[in-house]
mmCIF file with all atom_site columns, N, CA and C in Angstrom:
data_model
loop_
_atom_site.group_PDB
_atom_site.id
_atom_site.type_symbol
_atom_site.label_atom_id
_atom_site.label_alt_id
_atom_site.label_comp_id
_atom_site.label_asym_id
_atom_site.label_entity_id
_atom_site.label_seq_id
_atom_site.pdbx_PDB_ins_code
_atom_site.Cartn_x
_atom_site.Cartn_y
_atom_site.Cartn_z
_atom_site.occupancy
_atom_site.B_iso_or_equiv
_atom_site.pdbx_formal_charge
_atom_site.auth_seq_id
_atom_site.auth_comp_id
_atom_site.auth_asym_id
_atom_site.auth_atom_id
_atom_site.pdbx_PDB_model_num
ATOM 1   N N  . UNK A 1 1  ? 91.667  116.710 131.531 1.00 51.00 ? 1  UNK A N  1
ATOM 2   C CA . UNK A 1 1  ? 92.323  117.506 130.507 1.00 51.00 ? 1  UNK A CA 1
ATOM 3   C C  . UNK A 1 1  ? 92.562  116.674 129.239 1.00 51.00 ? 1  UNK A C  1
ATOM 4   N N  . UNK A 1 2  ? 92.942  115.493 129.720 1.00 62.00 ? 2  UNK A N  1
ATOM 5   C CA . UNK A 1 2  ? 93.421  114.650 128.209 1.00 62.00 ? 2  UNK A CA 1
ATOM 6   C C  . UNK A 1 2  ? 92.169  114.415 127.569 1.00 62.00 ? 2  UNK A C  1
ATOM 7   N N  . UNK A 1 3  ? 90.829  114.111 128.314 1.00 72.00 ? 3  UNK A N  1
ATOM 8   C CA . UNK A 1 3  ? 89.858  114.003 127.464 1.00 72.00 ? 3  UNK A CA 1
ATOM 9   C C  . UNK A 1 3  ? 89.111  115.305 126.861 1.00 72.00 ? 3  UNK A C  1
ATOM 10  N N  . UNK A 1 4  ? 88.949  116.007 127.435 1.00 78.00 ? 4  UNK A N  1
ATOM 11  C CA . UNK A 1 4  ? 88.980  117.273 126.392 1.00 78.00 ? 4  UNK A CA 1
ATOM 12  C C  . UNK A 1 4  ? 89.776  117.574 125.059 1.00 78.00 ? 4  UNK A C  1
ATOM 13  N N  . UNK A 1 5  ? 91.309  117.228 125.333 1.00 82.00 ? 5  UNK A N  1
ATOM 14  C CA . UNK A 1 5  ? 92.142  117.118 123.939 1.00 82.00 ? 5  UNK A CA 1
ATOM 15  C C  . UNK A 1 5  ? 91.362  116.314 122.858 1.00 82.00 ? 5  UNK A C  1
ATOM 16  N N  . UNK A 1 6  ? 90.980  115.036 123.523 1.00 83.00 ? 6  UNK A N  1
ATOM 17  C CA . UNK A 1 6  ? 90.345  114.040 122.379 1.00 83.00 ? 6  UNK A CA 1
ATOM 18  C C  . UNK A 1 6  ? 89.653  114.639 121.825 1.00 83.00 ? 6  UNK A C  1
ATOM 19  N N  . UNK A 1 7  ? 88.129  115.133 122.268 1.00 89.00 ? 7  UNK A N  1
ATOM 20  C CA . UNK A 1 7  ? 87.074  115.642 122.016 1.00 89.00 ? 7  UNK A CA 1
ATOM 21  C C  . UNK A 1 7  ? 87.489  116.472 120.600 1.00 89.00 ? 7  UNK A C  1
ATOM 22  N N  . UNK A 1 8  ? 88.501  117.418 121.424 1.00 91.00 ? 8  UNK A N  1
ATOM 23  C CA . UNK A 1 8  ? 89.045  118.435 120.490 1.00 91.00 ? 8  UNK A CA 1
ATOM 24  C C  . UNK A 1 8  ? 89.722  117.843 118.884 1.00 91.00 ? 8  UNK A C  1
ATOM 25  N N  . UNK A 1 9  ? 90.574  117.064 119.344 1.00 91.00 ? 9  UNK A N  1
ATOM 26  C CA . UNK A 1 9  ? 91.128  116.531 117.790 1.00 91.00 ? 9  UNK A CA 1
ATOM 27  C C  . UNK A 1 9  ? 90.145  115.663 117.198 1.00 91.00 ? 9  UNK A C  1
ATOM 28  N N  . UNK A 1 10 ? 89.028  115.313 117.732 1.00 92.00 ? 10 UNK A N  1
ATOM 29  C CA . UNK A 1 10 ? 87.488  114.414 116.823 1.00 92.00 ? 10 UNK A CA 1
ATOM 30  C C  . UNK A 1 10 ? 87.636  115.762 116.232 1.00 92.00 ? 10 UNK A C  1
ATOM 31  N N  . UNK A 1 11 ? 87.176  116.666 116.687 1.00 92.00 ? 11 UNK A N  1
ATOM 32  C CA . UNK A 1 11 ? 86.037  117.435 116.159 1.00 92.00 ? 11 UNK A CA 1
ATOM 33  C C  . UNK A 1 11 ? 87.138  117.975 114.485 1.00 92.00 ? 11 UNK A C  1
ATOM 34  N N  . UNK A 1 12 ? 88.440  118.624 114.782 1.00 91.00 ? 12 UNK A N  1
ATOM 35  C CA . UNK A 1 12 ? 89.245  119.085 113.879 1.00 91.00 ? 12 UNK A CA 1
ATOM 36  C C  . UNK A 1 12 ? 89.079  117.730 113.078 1.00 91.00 ? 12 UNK A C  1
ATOM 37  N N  . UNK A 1 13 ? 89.298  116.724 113.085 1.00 90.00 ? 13 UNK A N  1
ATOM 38  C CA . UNK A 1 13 ? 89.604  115.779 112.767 1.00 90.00 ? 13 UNK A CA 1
ATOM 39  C C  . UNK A 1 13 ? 88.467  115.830 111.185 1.00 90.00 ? 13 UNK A C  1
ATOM 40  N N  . UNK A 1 14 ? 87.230  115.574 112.054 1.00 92.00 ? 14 UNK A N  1
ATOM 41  C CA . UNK A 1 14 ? 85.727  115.921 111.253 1.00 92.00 ? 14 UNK A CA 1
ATOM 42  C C  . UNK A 1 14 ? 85.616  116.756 110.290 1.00 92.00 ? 14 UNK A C  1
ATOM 43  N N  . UNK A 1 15 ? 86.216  118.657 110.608 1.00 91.00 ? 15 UNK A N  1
ATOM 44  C CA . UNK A 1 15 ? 85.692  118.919 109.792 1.00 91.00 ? 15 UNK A CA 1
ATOM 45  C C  . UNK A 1 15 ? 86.680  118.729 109.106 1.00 91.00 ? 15 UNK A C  1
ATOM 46  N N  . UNK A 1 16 ? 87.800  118.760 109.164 1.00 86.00 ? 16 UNK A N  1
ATOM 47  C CA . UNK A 1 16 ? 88.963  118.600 107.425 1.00 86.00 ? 16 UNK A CA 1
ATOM 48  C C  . UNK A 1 16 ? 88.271  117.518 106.668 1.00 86.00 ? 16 UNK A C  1
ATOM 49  N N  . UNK A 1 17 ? 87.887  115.914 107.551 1.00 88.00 ? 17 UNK A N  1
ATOM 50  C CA . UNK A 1 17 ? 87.396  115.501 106.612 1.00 88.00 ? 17 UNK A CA 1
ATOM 51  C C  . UNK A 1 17 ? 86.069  115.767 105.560 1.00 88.00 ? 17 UNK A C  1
ATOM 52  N N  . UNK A 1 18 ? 85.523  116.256 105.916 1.00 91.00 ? 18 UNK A N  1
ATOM 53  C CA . UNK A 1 18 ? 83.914  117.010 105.522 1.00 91.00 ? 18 UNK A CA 1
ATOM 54  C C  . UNK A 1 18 ? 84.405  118.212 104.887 1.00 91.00 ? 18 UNK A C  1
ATOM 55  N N  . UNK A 1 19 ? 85.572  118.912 105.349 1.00 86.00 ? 19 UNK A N  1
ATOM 56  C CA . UNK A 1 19 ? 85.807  120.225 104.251 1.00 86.00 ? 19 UNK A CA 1
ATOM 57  C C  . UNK A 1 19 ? 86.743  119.754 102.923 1.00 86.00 ? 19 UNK A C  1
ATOM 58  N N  . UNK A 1 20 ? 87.452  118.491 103.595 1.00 84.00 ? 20 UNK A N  1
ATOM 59  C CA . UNK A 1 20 ? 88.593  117.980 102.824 1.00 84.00 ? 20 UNK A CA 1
ATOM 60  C C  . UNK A 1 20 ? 87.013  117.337 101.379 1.00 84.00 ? 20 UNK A C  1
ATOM 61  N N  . UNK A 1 21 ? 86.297  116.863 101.691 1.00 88.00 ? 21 UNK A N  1
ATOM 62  C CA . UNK A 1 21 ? 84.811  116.245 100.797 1.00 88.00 ? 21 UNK A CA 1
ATOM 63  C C  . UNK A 1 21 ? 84.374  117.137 100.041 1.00 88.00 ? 21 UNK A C  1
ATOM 64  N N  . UNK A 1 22 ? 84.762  118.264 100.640 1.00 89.00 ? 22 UNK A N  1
ATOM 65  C CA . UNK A 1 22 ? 83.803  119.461 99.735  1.00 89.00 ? 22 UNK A CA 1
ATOM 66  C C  . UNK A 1 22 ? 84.475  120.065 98.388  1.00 89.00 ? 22 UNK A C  1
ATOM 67  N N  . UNK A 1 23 ? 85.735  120.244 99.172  1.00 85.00 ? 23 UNK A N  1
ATOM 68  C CA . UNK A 1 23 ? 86.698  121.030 98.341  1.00 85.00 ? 23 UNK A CA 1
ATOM 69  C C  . UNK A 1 23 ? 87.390  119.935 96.606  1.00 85.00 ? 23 UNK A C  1
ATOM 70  N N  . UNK A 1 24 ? 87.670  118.598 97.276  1.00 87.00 ? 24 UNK A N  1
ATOM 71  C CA . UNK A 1 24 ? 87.608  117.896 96.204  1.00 87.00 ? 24 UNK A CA 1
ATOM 72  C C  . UNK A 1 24 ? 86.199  117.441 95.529  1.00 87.00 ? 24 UNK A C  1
ATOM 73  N N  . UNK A 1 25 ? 85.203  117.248 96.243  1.00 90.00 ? 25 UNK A N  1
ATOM 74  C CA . UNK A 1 25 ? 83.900  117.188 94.703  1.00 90.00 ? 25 UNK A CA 1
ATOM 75  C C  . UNK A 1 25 ? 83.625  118.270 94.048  1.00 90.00 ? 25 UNK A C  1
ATOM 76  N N  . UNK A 1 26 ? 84.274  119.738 95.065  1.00 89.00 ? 26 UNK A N  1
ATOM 77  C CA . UNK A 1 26 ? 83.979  121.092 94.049  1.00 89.00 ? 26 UNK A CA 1
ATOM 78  C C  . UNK A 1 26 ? 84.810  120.754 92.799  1.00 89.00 ? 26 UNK A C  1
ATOM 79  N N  . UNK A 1 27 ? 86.129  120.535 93.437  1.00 88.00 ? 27 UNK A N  1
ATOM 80  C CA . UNK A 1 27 ? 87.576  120.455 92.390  1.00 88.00 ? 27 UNK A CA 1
ATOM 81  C C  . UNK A 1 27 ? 87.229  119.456 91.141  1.00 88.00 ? 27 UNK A C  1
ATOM 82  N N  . UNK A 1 28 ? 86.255  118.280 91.319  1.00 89.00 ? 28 UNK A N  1
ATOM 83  C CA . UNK A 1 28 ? 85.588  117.525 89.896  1.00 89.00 ? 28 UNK A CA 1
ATOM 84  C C  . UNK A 1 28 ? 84.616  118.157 89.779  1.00 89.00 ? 28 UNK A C  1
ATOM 85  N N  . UNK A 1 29 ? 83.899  118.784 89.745  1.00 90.00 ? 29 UNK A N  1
ATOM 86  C CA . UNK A 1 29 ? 82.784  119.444 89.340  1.00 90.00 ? 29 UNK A CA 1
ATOM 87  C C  . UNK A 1 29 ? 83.365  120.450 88.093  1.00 90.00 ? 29 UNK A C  1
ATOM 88  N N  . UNK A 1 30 ? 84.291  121.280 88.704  1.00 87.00 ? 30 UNK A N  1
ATOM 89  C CA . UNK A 1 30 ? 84.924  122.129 88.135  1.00 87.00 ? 30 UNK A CA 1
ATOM 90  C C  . UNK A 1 30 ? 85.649  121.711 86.885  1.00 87.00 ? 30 UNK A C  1
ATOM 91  N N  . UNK A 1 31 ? 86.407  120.471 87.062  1.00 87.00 ? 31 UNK A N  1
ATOM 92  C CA . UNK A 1 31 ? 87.034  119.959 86.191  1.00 87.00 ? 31 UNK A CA 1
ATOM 93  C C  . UNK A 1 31 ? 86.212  119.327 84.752  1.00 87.00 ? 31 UNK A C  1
ATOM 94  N N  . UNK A 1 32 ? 85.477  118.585 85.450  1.00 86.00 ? 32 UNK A N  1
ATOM 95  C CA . UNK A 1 32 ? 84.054  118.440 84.655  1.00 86.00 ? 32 UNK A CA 1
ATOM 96  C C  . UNK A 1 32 ? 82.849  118.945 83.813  1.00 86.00 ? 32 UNK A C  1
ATOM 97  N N  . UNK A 1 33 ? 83.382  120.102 84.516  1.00 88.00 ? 33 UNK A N  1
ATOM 98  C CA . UNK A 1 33 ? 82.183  121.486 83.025  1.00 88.00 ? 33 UNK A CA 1
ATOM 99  C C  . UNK A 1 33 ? 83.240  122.036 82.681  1.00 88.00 ? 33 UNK A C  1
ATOM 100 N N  . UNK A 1 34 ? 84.880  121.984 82.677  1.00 86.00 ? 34 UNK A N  1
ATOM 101 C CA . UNK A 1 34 ? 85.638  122.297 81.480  1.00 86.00 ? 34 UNK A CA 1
ATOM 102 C C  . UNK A 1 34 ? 85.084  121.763 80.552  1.00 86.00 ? 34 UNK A C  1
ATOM 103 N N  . UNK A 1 35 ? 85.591  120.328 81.060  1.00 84.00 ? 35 UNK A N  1
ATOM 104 C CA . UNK A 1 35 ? 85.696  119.062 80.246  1.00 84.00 ? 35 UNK A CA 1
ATOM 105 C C  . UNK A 1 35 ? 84.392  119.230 79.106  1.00 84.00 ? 35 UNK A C  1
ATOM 106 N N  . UNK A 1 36 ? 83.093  119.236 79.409  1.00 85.00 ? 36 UNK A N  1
ATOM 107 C CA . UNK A 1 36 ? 81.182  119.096 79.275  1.00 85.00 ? 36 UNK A CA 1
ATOM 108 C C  . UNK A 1 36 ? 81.526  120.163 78.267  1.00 85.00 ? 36 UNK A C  1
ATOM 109 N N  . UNK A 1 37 ? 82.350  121.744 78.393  1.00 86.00 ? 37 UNK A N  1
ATOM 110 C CA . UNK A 1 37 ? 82.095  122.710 77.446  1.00 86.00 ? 37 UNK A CA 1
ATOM 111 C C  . UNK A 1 37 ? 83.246  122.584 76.182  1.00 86.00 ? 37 UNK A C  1
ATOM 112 N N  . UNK A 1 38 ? 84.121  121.753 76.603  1.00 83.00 ? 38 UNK A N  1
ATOM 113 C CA . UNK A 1 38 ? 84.821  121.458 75.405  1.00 83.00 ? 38 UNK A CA 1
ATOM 114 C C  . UNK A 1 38 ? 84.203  120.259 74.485  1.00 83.00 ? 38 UNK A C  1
ATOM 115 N N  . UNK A 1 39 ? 83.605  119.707 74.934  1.00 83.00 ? 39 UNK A N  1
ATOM 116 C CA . UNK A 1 39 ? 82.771  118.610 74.623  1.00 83.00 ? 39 UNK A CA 1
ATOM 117 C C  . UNK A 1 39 ? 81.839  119.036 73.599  1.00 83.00 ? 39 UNK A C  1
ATOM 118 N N  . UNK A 1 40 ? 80.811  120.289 73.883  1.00 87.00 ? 40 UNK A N  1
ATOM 119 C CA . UNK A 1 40 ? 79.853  120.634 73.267  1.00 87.00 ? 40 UNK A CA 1
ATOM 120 C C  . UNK A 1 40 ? 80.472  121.849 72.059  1.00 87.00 ? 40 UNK A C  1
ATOM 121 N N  . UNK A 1 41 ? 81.614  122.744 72.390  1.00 84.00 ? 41 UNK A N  1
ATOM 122 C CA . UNK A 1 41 ? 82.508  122.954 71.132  1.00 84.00 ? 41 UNK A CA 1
ATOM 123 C C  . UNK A 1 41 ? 82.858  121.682 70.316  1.00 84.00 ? 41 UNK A C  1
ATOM 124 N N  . UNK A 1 42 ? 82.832  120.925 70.434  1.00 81.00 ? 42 UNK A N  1
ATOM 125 C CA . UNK A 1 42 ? 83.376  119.561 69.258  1.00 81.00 ? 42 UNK A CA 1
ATOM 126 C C  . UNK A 1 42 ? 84.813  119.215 69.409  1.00 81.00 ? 42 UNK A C  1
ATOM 127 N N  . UNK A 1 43 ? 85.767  119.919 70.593  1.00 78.00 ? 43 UNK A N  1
ATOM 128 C CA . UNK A 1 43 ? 86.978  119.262 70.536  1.00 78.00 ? 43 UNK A CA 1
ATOM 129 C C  . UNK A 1 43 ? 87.447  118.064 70.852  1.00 78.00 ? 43 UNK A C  1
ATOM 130 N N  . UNK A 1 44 ? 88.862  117.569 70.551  1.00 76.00 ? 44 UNK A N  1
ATOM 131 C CA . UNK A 1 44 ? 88.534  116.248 70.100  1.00 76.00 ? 44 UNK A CA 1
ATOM 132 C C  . UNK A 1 44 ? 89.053  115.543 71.828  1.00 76.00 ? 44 UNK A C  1
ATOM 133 N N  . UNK A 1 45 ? 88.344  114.666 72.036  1.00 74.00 ? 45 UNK A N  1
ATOM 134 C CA . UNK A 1 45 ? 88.524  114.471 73.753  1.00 74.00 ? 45 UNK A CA 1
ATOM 135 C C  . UNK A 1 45 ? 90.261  113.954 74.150  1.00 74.00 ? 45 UNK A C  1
ATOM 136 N N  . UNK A 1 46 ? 90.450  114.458 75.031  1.00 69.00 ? 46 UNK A N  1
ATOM 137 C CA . UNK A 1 46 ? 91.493  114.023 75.509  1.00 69.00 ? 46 UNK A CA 1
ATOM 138 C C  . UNK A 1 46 ? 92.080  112.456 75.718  1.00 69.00 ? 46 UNK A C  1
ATOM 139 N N  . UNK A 1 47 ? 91.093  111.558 76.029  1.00 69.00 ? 47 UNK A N  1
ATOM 140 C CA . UNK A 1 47 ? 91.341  110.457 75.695  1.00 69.00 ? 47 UNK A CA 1
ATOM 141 C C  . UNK A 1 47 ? 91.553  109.690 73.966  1.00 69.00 ? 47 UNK A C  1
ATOM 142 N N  . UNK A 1 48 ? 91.516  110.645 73.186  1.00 72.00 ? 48 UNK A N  1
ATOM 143 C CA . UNK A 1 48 ? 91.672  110.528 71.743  1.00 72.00 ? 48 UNK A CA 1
ATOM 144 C C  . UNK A 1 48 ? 92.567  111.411 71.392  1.00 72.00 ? 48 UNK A C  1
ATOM 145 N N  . UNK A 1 49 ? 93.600  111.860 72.106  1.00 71.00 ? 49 UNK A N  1
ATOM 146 C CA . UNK A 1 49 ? 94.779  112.464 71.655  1.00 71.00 ? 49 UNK A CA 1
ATOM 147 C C  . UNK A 1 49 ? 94.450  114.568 71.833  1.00 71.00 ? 49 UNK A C  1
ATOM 148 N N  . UNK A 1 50 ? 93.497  114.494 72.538  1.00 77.00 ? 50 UNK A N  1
ATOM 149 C CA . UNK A 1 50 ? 93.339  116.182 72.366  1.00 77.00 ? 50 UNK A CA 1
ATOM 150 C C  . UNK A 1 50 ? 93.857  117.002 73.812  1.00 77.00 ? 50 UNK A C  1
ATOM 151 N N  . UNK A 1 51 ? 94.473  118.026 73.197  1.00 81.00 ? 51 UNK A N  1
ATOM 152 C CA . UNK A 1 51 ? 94.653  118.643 74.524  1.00 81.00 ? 51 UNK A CA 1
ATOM 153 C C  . UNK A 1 51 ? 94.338  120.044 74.567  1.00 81.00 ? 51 UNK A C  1
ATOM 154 N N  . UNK A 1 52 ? 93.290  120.186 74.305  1.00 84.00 ? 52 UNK A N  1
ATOM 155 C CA . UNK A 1 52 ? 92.317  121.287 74.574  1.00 84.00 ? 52 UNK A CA 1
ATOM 156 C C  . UNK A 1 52 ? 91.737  121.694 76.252  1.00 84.00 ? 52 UNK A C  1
ATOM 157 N N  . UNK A 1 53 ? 91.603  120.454 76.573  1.00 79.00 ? 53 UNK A N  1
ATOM 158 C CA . UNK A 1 53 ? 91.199  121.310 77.938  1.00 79.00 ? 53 UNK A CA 1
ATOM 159 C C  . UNK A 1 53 ? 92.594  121.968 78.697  1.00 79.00 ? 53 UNK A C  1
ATOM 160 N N  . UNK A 1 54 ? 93.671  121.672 78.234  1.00 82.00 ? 54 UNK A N  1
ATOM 161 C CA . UNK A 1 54 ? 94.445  122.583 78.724  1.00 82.00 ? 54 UNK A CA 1
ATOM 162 C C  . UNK A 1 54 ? 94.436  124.001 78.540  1.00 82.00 ? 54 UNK A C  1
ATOM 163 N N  . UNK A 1 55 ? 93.488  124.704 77.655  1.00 83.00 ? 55 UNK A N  1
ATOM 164 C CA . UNK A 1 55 ? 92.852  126.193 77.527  1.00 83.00 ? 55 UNK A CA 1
ATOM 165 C C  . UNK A 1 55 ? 92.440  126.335 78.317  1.00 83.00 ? 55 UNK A C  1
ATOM 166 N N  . UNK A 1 56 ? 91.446  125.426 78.523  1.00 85.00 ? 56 UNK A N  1
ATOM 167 C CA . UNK A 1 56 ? 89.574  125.778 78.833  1.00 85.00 ? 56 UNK A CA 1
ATOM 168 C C  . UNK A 1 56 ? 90.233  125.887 80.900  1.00 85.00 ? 56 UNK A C  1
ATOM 169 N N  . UNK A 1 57 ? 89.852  127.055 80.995  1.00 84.00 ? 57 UNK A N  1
ATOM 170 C CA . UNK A 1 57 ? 90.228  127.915 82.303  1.00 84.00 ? 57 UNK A CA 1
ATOM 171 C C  . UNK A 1 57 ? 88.988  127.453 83.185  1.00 84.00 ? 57 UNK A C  1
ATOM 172 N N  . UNK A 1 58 ? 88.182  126.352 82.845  1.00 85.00 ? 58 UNK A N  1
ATOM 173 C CA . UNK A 1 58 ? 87.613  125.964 84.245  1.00 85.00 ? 58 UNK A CA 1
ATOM 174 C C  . UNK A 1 58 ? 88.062  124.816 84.832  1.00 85.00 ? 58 UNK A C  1
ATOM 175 N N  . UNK A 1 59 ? 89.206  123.982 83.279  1.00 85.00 ? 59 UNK A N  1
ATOM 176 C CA . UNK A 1 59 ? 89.666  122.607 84.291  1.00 85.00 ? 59 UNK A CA 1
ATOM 177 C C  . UNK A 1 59 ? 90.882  122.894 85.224  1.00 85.00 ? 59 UNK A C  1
ATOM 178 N N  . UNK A 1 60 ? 91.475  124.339 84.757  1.00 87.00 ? 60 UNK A N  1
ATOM 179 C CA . UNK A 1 60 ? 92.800  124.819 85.661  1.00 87.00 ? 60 UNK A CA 1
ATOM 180 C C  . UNK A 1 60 ? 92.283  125.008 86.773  1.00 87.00 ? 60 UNK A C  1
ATOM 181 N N  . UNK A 1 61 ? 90.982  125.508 87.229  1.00 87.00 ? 61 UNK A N  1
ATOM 182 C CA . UNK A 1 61 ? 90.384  126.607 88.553  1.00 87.00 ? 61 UNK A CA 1
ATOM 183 C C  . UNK A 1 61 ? 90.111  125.093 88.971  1.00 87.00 ? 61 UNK A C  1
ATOM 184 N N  . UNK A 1 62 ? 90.042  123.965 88.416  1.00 86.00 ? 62 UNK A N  1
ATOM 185 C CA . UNK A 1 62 ? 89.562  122.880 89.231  1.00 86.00 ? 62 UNK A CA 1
ATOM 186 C C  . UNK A 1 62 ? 90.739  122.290 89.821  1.00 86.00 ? 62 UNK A C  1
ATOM 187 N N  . UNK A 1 63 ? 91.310  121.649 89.011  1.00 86.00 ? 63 UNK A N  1
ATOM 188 C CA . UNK A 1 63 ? 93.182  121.431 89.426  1.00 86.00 ? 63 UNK A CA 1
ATOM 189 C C  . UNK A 1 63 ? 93.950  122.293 90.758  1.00 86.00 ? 63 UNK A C  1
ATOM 190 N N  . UNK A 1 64 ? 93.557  123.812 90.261  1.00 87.00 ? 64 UNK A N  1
ATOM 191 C CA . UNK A 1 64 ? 94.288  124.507 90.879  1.00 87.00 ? 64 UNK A CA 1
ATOM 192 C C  . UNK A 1 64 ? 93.734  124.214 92.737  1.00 87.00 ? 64 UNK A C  1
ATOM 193 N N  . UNK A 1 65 ? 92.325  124.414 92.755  1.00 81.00 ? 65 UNK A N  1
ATOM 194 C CA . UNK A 1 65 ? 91.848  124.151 93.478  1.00 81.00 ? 65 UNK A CA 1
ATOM 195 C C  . UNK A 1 65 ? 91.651  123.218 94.576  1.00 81.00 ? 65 UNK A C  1
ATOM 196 N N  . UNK A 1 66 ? 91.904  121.829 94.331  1.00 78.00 ? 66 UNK A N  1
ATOM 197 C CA . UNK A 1 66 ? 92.334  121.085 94.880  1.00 78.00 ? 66 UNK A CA 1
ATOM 198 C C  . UNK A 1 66 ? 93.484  120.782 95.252  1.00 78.00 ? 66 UNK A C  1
ATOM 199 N N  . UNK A 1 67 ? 94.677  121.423 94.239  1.00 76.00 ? 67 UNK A N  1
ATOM 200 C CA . UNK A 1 67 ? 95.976  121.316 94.524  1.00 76.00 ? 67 UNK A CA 1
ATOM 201 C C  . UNK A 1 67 ? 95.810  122.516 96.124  1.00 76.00 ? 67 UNK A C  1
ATOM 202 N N  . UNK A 1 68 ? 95.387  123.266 96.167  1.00 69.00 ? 68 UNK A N  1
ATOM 203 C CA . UNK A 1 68 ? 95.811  124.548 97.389  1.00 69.00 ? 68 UNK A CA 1
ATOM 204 C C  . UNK A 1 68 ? 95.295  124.008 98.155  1.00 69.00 ? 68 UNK A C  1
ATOM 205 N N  . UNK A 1 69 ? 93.988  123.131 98.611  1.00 63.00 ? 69 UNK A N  1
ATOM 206 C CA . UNK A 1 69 ? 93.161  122.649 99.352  1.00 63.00 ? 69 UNK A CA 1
ATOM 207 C C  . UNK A 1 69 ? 94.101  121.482 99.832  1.00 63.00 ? 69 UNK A C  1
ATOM 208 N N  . UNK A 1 70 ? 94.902  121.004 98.826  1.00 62.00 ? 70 UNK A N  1
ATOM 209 C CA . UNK A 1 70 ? 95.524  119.693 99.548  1.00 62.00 ? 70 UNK A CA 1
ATOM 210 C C  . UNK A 1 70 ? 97.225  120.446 100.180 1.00 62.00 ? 70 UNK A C  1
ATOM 211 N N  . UNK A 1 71 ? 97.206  121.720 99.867  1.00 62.00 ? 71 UNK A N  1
ATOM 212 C CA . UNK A 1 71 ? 98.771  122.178 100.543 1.00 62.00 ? 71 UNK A CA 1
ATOM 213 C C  . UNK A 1 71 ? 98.282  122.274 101.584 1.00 62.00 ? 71 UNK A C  1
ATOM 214 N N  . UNK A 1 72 ? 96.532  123.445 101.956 1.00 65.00 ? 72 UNK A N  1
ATOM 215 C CA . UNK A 1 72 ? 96.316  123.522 103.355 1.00 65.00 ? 72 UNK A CA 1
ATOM 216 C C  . UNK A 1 72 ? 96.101  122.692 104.051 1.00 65.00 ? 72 UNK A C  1
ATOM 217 N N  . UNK A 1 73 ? 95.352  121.527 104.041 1.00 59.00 ? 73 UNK A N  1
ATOM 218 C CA . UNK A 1 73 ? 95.261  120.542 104.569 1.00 59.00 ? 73 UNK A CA 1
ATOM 219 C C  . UNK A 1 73 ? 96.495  119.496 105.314 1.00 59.00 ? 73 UNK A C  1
ATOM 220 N N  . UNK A 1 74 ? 97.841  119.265 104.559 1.00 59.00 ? 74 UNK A N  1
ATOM 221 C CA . UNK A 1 74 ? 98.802  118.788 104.876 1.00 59.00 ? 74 UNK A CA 1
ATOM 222 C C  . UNK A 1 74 ? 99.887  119.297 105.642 1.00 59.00 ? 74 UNK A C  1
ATOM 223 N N  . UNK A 1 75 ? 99.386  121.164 105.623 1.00 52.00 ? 75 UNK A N  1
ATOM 224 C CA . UNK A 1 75 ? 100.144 122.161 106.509 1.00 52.00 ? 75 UNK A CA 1
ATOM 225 C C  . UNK A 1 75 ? 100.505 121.602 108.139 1.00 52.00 ? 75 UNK A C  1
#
């Protein structure tokens, strides 16, 4: 019985980490073609004082995204 448990918590274990992989490179991806389309509008980058991507509604869906991914995960 106890080795069956093991088996069992590898496997959970696995996929969070492999879903936990997915969900944060989606979450920079996302964050990252905000970033790429504010870029190609001409705004002025955030590391130079701009805070434009705080509009641009694909770096929120990225943020947001990883933030919910990391509540379920820690549930």
């Amino acid at each position: 019985m106890g080795q069956d448990r093991g088996k069992y918590d590898f496997y959970i274990g696995l996929a969070l980490a492999i879903s936990s992989s997915i969900f944060i490179g989606g979450s920079f991806i996302l964050k990252k073609k905000g970033l790429l389309r504010l870029a190609r509008k001409g705004s002025t980058r955030a590391g130079q004082g701009g805070h434009a991507y705080l509009k641009e509604w694909l770096w929120w869906a990225g943020l947001l995204f990883v933030s919910d991914w990391s509540d379920c995960s820690t549930d």
